[in-house]
PDB file of C-alpha atoms in Angstrom:
ATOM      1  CA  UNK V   1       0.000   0.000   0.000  1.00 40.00           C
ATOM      2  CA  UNK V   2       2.872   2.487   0.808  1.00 40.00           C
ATOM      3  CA  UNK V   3       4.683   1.843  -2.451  1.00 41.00           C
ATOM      4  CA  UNK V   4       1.842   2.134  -4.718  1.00 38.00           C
ATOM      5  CA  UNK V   5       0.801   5.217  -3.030  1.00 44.00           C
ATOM      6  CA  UNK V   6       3.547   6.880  -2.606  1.00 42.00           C
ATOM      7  CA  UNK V   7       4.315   5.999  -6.444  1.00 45.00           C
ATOM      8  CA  UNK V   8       1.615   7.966  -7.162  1.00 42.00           C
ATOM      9  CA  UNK V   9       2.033  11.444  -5.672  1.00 47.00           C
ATOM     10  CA  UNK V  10       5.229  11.021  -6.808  1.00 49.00           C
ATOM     11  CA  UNK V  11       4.050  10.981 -10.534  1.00 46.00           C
ATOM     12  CA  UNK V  12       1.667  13.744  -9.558  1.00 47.00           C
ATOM     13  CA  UNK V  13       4.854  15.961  -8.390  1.00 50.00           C
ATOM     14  CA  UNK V  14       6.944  15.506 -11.351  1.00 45.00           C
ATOM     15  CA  UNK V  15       3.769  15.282 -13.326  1.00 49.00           C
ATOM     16  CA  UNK V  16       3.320  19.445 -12.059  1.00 48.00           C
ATOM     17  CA  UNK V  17       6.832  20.146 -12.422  1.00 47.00           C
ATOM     18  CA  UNK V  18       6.868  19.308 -15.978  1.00 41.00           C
ATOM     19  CA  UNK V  19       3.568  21.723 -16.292  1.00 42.00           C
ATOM     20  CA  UNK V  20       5.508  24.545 -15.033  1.00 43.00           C
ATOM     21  CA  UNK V  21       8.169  24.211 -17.148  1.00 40.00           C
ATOM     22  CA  UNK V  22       6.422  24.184 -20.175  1.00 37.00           C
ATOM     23  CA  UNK V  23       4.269  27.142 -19.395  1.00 42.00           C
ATOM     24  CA  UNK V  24       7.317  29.486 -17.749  1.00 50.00           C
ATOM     25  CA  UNK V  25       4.882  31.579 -16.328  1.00 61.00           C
ATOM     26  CA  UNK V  26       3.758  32.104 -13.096  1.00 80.00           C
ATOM     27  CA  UNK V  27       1.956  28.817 -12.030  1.00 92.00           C
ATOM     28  CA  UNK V  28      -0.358  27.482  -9.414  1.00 96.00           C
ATOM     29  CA  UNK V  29      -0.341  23.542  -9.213  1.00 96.00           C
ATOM     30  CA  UNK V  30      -3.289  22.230  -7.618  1.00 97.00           C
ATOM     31  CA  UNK V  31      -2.195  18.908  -6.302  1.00 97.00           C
ATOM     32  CA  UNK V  32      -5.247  16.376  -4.163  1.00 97.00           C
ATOM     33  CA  UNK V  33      -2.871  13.634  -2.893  1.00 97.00           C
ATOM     34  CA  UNK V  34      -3.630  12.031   0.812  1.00 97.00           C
ATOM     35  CA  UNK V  35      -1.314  10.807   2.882  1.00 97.00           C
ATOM     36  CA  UNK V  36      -2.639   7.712   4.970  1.00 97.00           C
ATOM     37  CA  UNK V  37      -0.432   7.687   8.845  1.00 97.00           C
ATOM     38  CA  UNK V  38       1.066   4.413   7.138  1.00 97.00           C
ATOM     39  CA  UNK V  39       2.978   6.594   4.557  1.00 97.00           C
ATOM     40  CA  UNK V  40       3.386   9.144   6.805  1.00 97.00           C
ATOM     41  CA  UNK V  41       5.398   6.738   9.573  1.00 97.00           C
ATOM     42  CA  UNK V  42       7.052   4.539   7.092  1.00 97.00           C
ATOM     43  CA  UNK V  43       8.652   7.436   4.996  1.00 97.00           C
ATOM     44  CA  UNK V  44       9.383   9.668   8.273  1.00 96.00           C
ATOM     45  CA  UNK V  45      11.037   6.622   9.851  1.00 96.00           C
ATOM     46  CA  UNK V  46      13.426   5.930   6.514  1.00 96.00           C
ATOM     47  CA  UNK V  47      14.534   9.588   7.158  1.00 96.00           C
ATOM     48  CA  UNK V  48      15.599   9.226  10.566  1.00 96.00           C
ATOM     49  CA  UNK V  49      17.406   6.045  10.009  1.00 97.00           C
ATOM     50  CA  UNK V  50      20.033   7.601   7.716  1.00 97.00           C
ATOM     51  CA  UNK V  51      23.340   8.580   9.579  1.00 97.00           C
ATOM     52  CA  UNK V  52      24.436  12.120   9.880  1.00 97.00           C
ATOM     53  CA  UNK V  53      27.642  11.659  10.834  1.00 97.00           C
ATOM     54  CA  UNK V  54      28.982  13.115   6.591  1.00 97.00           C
ATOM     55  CA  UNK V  55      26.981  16.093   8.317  1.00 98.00           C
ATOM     56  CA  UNK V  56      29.955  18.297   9.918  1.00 98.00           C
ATOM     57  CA  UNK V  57      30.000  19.846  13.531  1.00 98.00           C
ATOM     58  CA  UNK V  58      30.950  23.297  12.722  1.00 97.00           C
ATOM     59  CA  UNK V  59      30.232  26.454  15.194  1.00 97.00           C
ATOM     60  CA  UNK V  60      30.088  30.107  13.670  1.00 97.00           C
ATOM     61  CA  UNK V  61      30.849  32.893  16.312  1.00 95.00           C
ATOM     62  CA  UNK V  62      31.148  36.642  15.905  1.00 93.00           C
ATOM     63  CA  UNK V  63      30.894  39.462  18.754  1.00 90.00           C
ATOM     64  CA  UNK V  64      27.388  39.322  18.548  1.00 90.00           C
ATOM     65  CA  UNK V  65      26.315  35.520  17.812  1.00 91.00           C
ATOM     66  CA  UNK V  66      27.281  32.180  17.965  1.00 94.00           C
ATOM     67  CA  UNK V  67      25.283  29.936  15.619  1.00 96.00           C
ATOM     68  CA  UNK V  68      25.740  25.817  15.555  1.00 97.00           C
ATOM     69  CA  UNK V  69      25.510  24.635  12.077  1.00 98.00           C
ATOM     70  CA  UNK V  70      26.671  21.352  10.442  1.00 98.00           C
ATOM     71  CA  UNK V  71      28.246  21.280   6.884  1.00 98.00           C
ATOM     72  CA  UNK V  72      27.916  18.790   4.668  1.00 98.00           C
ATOM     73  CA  UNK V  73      30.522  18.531   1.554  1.00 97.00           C
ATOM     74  CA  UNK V  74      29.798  16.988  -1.724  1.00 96.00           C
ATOM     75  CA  UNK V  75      31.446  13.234  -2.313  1.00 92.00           C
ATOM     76  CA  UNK V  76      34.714  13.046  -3.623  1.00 88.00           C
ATOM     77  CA  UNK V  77      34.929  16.751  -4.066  1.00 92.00           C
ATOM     78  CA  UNK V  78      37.369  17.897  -6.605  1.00 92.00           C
ATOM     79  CA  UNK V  79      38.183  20.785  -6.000  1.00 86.00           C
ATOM     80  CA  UNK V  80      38.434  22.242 -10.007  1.00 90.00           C
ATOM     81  CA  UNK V  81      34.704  22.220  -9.885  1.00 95.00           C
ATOM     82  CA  UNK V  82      32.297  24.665  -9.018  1.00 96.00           C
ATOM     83  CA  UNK V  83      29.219  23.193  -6.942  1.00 98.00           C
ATOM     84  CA  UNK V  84      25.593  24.247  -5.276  1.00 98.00           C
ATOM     85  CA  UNK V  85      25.338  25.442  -1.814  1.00 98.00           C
ATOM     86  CA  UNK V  86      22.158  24.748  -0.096  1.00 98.00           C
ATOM     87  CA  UNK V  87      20.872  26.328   2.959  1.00 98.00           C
ATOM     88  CA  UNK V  88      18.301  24.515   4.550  1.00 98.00           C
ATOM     89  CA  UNK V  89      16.261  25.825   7.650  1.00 98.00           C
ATOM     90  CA  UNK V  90      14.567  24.284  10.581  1.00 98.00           C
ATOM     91  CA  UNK V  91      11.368  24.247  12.266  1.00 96.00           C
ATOM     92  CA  UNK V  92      10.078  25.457  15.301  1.00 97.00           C
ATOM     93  CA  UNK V  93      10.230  22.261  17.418  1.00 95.00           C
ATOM     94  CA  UNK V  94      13.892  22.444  16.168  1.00 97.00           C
ATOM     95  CA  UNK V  95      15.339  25.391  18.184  1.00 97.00           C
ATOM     96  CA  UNK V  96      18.130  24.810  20.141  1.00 97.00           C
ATOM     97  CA  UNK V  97      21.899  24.305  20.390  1.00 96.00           C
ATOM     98  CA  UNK V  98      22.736  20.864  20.262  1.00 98.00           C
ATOM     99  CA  UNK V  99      23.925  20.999  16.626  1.00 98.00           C
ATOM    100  CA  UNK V 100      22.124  17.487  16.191  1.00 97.00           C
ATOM    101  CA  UNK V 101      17.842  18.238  16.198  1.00 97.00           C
ATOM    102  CA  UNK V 102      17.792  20.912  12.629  1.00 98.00           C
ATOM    103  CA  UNK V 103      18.829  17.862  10.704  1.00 98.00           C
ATOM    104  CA  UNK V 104      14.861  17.817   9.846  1.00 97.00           C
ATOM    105  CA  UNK V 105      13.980  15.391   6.745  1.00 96.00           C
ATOM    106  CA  UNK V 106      14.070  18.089   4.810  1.00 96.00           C
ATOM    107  CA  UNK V 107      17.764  18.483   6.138  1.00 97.00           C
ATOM    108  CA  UNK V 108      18.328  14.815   5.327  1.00 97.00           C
ATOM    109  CA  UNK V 109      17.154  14.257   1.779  1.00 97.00           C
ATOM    110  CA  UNK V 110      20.450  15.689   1.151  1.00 98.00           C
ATOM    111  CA  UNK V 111      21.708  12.653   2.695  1.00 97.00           C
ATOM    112  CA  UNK V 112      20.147   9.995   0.381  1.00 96.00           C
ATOM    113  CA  UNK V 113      22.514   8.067  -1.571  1.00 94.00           C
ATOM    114  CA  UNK V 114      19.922   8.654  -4.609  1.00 93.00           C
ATOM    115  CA  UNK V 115      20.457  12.394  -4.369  1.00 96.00           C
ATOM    116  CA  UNK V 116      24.333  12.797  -2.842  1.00 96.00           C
ATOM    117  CA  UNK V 117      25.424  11.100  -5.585  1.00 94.00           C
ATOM    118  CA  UNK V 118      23.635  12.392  -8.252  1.00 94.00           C
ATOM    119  CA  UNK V 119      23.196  16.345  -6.932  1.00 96.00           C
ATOM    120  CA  UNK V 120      27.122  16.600  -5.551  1.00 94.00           C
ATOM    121  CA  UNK V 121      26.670  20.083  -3.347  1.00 97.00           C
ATOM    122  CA  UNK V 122      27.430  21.858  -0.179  1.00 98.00           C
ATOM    123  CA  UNK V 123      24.629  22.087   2.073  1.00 98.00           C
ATOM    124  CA  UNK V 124      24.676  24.349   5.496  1.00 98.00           C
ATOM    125  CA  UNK V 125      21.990  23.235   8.340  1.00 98.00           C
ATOM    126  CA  UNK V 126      22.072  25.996  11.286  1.00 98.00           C
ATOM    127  CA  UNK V 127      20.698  26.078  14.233  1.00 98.00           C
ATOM    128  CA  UNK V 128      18.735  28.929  16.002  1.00 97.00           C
ATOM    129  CA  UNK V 129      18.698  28.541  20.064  1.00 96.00           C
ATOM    130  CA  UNK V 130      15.483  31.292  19.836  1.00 95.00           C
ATOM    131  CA  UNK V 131      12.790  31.636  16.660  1.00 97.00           C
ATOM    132  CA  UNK V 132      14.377  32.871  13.403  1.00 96.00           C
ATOM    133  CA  UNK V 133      11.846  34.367  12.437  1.00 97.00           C
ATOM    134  CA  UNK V 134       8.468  35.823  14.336  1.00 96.00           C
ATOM    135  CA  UNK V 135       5.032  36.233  13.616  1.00 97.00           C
ATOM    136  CA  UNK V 136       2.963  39.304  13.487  1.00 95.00           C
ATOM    137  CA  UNK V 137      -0.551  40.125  11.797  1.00 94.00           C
ATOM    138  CA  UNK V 138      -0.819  43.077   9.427  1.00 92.00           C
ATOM    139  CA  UNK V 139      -3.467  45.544   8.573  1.00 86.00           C
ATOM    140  CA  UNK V 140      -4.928  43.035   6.131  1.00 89.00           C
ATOM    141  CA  UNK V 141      -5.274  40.546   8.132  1.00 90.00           C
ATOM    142  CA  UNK V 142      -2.707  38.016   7.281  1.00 95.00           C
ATOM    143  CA  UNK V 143      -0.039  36.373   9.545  1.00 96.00           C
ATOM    144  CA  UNK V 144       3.410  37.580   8.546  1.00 97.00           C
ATOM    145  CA  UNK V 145       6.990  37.335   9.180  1.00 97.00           C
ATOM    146  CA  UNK V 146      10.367  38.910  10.569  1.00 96.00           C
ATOM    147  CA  UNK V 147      13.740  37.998  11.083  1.00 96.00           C
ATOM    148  CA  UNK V 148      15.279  37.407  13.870  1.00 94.00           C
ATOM    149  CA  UNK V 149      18.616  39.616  14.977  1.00 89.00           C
ATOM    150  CA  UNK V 150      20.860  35.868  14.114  1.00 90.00           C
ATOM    151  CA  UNK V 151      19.520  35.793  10.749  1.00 91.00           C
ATOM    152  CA  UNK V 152      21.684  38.575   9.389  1.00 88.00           C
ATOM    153  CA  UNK V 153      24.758  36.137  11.003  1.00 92.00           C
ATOM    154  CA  UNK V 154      23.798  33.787   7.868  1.00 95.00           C
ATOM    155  CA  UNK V 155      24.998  35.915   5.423  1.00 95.00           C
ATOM    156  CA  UNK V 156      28.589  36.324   6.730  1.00 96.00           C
ATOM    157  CA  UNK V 157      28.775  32.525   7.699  1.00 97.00           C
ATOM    158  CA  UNK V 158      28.215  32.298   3.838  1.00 97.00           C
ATOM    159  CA  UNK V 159      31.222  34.707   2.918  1.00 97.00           C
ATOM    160  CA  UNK V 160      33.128  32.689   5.207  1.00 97.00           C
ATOM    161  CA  UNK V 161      32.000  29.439   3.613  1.00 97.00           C
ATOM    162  CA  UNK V 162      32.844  30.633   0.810  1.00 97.00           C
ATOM    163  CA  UNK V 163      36.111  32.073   1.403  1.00 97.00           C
ATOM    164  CA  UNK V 164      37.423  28.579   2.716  1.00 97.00           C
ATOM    165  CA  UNK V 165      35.283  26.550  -0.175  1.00 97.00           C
ATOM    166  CA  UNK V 166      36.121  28.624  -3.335  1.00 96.00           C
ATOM    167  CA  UNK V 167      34.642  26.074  -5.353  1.00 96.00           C
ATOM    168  CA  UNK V 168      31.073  26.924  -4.276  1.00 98.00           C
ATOM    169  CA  UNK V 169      29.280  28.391  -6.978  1.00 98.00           C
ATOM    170  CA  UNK V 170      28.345  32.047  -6.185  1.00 97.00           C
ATOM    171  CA  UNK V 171      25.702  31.862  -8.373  1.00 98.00           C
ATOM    172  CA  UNK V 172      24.120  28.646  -7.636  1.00 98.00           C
ATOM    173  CA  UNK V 173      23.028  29.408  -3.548  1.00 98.00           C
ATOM    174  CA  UNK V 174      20.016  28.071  -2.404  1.00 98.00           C
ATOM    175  CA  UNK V 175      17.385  28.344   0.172  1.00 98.00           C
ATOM    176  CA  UNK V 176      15.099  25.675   1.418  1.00 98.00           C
ATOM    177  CA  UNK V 177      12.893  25.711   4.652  1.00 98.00           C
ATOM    178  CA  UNK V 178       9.874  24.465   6.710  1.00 98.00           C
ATOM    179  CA  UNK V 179       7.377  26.047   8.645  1.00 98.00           C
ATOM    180  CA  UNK V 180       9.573  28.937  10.560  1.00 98.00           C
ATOM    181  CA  UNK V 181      12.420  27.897   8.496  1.00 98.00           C
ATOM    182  CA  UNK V 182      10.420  28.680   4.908  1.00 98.00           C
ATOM    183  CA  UNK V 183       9.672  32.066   6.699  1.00 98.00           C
ATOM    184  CA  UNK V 184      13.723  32.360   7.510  1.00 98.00           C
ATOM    185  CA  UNK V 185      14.573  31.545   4.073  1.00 98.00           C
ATOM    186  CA  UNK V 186      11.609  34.007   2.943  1.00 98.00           C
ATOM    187  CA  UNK V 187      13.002  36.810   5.044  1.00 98.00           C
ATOM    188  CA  UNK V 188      17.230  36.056   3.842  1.00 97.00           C
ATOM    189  CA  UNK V 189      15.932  36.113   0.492  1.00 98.00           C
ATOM    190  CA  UNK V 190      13.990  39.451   1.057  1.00 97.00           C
ATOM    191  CA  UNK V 191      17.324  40.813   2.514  1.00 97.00           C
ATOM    192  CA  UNK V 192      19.635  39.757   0.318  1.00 97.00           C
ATOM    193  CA  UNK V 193      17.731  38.952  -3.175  1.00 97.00           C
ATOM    194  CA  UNK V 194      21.018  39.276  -4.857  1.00 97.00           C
ATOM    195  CA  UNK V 195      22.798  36.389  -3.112  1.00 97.00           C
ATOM    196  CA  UNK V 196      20.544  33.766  -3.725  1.00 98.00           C
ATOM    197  CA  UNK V 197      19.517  31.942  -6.954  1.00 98.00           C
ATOM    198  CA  UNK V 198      16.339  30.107  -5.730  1.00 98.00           C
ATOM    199  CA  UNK V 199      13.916  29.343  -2.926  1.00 98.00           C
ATOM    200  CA  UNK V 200      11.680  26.831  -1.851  1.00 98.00           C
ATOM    201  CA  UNK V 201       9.778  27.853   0.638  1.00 98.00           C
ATOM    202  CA  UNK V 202       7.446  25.087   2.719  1.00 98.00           C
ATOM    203  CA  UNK V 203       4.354  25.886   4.621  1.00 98.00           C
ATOM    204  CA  UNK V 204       5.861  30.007   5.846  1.00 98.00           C
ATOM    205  CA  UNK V 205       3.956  32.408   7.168  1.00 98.00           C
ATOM    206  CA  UNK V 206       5.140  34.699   4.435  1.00 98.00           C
ATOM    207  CA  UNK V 207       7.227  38.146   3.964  1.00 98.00           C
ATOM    208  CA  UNK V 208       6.026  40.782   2.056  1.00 97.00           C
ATOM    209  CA  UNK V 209       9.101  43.136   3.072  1.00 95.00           C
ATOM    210  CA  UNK V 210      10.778  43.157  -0.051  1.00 94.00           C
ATOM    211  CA  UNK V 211       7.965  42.410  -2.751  1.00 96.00           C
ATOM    212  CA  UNK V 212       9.955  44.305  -5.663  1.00 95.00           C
ATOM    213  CA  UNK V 213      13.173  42.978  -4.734  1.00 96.00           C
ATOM    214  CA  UNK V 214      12.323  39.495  -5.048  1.00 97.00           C
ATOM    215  CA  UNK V 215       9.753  40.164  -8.079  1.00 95.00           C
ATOM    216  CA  UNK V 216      12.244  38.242 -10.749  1.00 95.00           C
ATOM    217  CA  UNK V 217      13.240  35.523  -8.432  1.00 97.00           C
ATOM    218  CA  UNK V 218      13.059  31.652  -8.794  1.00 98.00           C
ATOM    219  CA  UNK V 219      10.444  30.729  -6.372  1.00 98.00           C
ATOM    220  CA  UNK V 220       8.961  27.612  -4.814  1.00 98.00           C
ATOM    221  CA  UNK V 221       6.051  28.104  -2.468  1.00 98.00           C
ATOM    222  CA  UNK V 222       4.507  24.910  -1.460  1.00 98.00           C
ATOM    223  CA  UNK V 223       1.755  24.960   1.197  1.00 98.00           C
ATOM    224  CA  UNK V 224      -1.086  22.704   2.453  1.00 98.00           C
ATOM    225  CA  UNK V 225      -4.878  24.020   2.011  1.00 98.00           C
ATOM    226  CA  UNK V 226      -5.785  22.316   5.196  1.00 98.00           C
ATOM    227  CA  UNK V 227      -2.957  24.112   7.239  1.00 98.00           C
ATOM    228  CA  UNK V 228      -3.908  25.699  10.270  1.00 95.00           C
ATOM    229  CA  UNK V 229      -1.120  25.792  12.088  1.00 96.00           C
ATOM    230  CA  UNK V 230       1.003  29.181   9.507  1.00 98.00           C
ATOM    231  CA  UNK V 231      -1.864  29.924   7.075  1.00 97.00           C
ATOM    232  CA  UNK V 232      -2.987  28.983   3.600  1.00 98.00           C
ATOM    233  CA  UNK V 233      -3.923  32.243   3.159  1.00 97.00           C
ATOM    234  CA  UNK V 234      -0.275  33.498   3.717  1.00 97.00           C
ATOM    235  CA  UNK V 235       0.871  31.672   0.846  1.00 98.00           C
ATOM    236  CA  UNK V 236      -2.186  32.524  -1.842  1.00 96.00           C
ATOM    237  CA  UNK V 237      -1.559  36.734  -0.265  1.00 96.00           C
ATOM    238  CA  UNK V 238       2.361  36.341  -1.254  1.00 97.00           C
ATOM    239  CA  UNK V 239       1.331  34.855  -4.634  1.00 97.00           C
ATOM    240  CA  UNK V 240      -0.952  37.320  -5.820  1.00 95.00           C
ATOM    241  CA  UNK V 241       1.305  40.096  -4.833  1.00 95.00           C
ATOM    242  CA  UNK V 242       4.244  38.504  -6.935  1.00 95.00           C
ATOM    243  CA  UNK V 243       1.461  37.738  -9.890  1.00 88.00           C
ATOM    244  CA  UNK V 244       3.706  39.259 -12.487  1.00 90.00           C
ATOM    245  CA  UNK V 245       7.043  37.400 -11.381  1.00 95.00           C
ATOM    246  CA  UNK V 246       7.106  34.585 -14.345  1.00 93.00           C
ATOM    247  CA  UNK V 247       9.472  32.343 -12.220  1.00 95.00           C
ATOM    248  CA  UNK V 248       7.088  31.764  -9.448  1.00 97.00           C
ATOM    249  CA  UNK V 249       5.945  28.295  -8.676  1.00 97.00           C
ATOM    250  CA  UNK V 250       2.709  28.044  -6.056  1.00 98.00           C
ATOM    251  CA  UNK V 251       1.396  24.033  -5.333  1.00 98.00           C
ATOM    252  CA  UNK V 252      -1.215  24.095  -3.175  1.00 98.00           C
ATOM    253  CA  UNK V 253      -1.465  20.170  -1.811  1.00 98.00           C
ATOM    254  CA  UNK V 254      -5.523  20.309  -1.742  1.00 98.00           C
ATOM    255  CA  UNK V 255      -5.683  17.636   1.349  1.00 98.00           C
ATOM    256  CA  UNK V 256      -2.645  18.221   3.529  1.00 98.00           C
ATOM    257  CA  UNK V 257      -1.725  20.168   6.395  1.00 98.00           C
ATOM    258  CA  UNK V 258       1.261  21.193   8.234  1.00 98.00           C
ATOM    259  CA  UNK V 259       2.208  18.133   9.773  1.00 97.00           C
ATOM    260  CA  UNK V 260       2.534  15.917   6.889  1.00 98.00           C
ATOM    261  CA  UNK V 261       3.012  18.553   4.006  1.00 98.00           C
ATOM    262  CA  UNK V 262       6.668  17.812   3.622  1.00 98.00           C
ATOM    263  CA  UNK V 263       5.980  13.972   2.541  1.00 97.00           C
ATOM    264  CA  UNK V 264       5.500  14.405  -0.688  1.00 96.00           C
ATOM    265  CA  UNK V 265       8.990  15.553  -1.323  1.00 96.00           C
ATOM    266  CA  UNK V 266      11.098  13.189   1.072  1.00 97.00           C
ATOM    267  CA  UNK V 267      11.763  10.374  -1.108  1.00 95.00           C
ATOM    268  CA  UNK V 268      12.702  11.718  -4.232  1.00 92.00           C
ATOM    269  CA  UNK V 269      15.112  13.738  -6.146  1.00 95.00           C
ATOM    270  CA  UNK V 270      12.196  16.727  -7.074  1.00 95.00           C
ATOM    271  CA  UNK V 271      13.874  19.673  -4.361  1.00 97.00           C
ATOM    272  CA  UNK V 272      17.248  18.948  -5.954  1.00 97.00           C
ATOM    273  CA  UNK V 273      15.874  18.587  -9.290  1.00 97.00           C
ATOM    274  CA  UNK V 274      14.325  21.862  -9.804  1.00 97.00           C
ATOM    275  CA  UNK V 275      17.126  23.908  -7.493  1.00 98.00           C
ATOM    276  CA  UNK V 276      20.172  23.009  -9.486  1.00 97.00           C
ATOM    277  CA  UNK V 277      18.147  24.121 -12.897  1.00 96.00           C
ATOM    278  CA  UNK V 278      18.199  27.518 -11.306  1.00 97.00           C
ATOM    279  CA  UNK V 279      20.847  30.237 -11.153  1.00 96.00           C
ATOM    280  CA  UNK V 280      21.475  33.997 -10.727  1.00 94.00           C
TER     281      UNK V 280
END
């Protein structure tokens, strides 16, 4: 039952991928897949089995913050080639300073031999010991987002990545995040448009701080209808305001919510896929 279920919504992902990029518009996937609890444990459980030990211990410090974050180098790097650097960002129920609890699934997919193989990248997973980003209603209505004061700490952990990694591909730097970490990667990209090639942003409560900076960027919001938890209607208010930005991807899963919204997306290559097709 898992297998042939989860075969499907796969085929329904890739099958709305392959929409968008014939259209190259601005694009709103509808997409009605269920996940059973079945699914849900079974794929959850394959995620927390991998080891995270290629995942390294790293801690960032400057006078102001001091950020745990683990680093995770693509195999057999050689160092004449230029690769991806992925940012991923954790949840809520991740916060912390352990350096072990933001390796998230999302965090881990990078892990799967199907995808560190094939997608060979360097991927940074920080941790925040308070929210990264908090929530506050506007005059419309609609739940919104701010940074925190150690989100601005990202962007010179980057240049220092970089300086000591000069294979990294400046122009291939990418966000990905759940929950409070879509809003974190939402709110970087807002600050720093420039920096960053793509974005896919899962279940956020959106930022509409920098609308016409980010108007031209690659975009991936993905959100659950039935989310009650950081709005649906976040994600549909940040879509219509970017209605003119042709590389903007919306799927709206019709049935899930924001506990299981991230399933989808676990066991397959379709985050890598349509990140490393992107760049500034």
């Amino acid at each position: 039952m898992y297998k042939i279920q989860y075969s499907f919504f796969r085929k329904i992902t890739l099958c709305c991928l392959l929409t968008t990029f014939i259209l190259q518009a601005q694009t709103h996937v509808y997409n009605d897949v269920k996940i059973d609890s079945l699914t849900f444990a079974n794929t959850r459980k394959e995620l927390a089995n991998i080891s995270t030990e290629k995942f390294l211990k790293k801690v960032f410090k400057n006078t102001t913050t001091e950020l745990p974050y683990r680093l995770l180098l693509p195999q057999q790097m050689d160092t004449g080639k230029k690769y991806p650097l992925v940012i991923t960002f954790h949840n809520s129920t991740r916060i912390g300073t352990d350096n072990e609890n933001q390796l998230e699934p999302l965090a881990r997919i990078w892990l799967r031999d199907t995808v560190y193989n094939k997608f060979g990248c360097f991927v940074i997973a920080p941790q925040f010991k308070e929210r990264s980003s908090n929530y506050i209603n506007n005059s419309n209505g609609i739940l919104t987002s701010e940074p925190s004061k150690d989100v601005s700490a990202l962007l010179e952990l980057i240049r220092n990545i970089e300086q000591e990694y000069p294979n990294i591909d400046k122009n291939r730097i990418y966000l990905v995040g759940y929950s409070m970490g879509a809003s974190t990667a939402q709110n970087l990209m807002s600050i720093a448009p420039e920096k960053f090639a793509a974005m896919v942003s899962v279940a956020a409560v959106p930022d509409f701080s920098g609308l016409n900076k980010i108007k031209n960027k690659n975009i991936w919001l993905i959100h659950g209808a039935q989310d009650t938890e950081n709005p649906y209607k976040g994600s549909e208010a940040l879509f219509q305001n970017l209605k003119n930005n042709k590389q903007l991807l919306f799927t709206t899963y019709t049935n899930l919510n924001h506990n299981n919204i991230t399933i989808p997306m676990l066991l397959d290559d379709t985050i890598p896929k349509w990140l490393f097709e992107k760049k500034n």
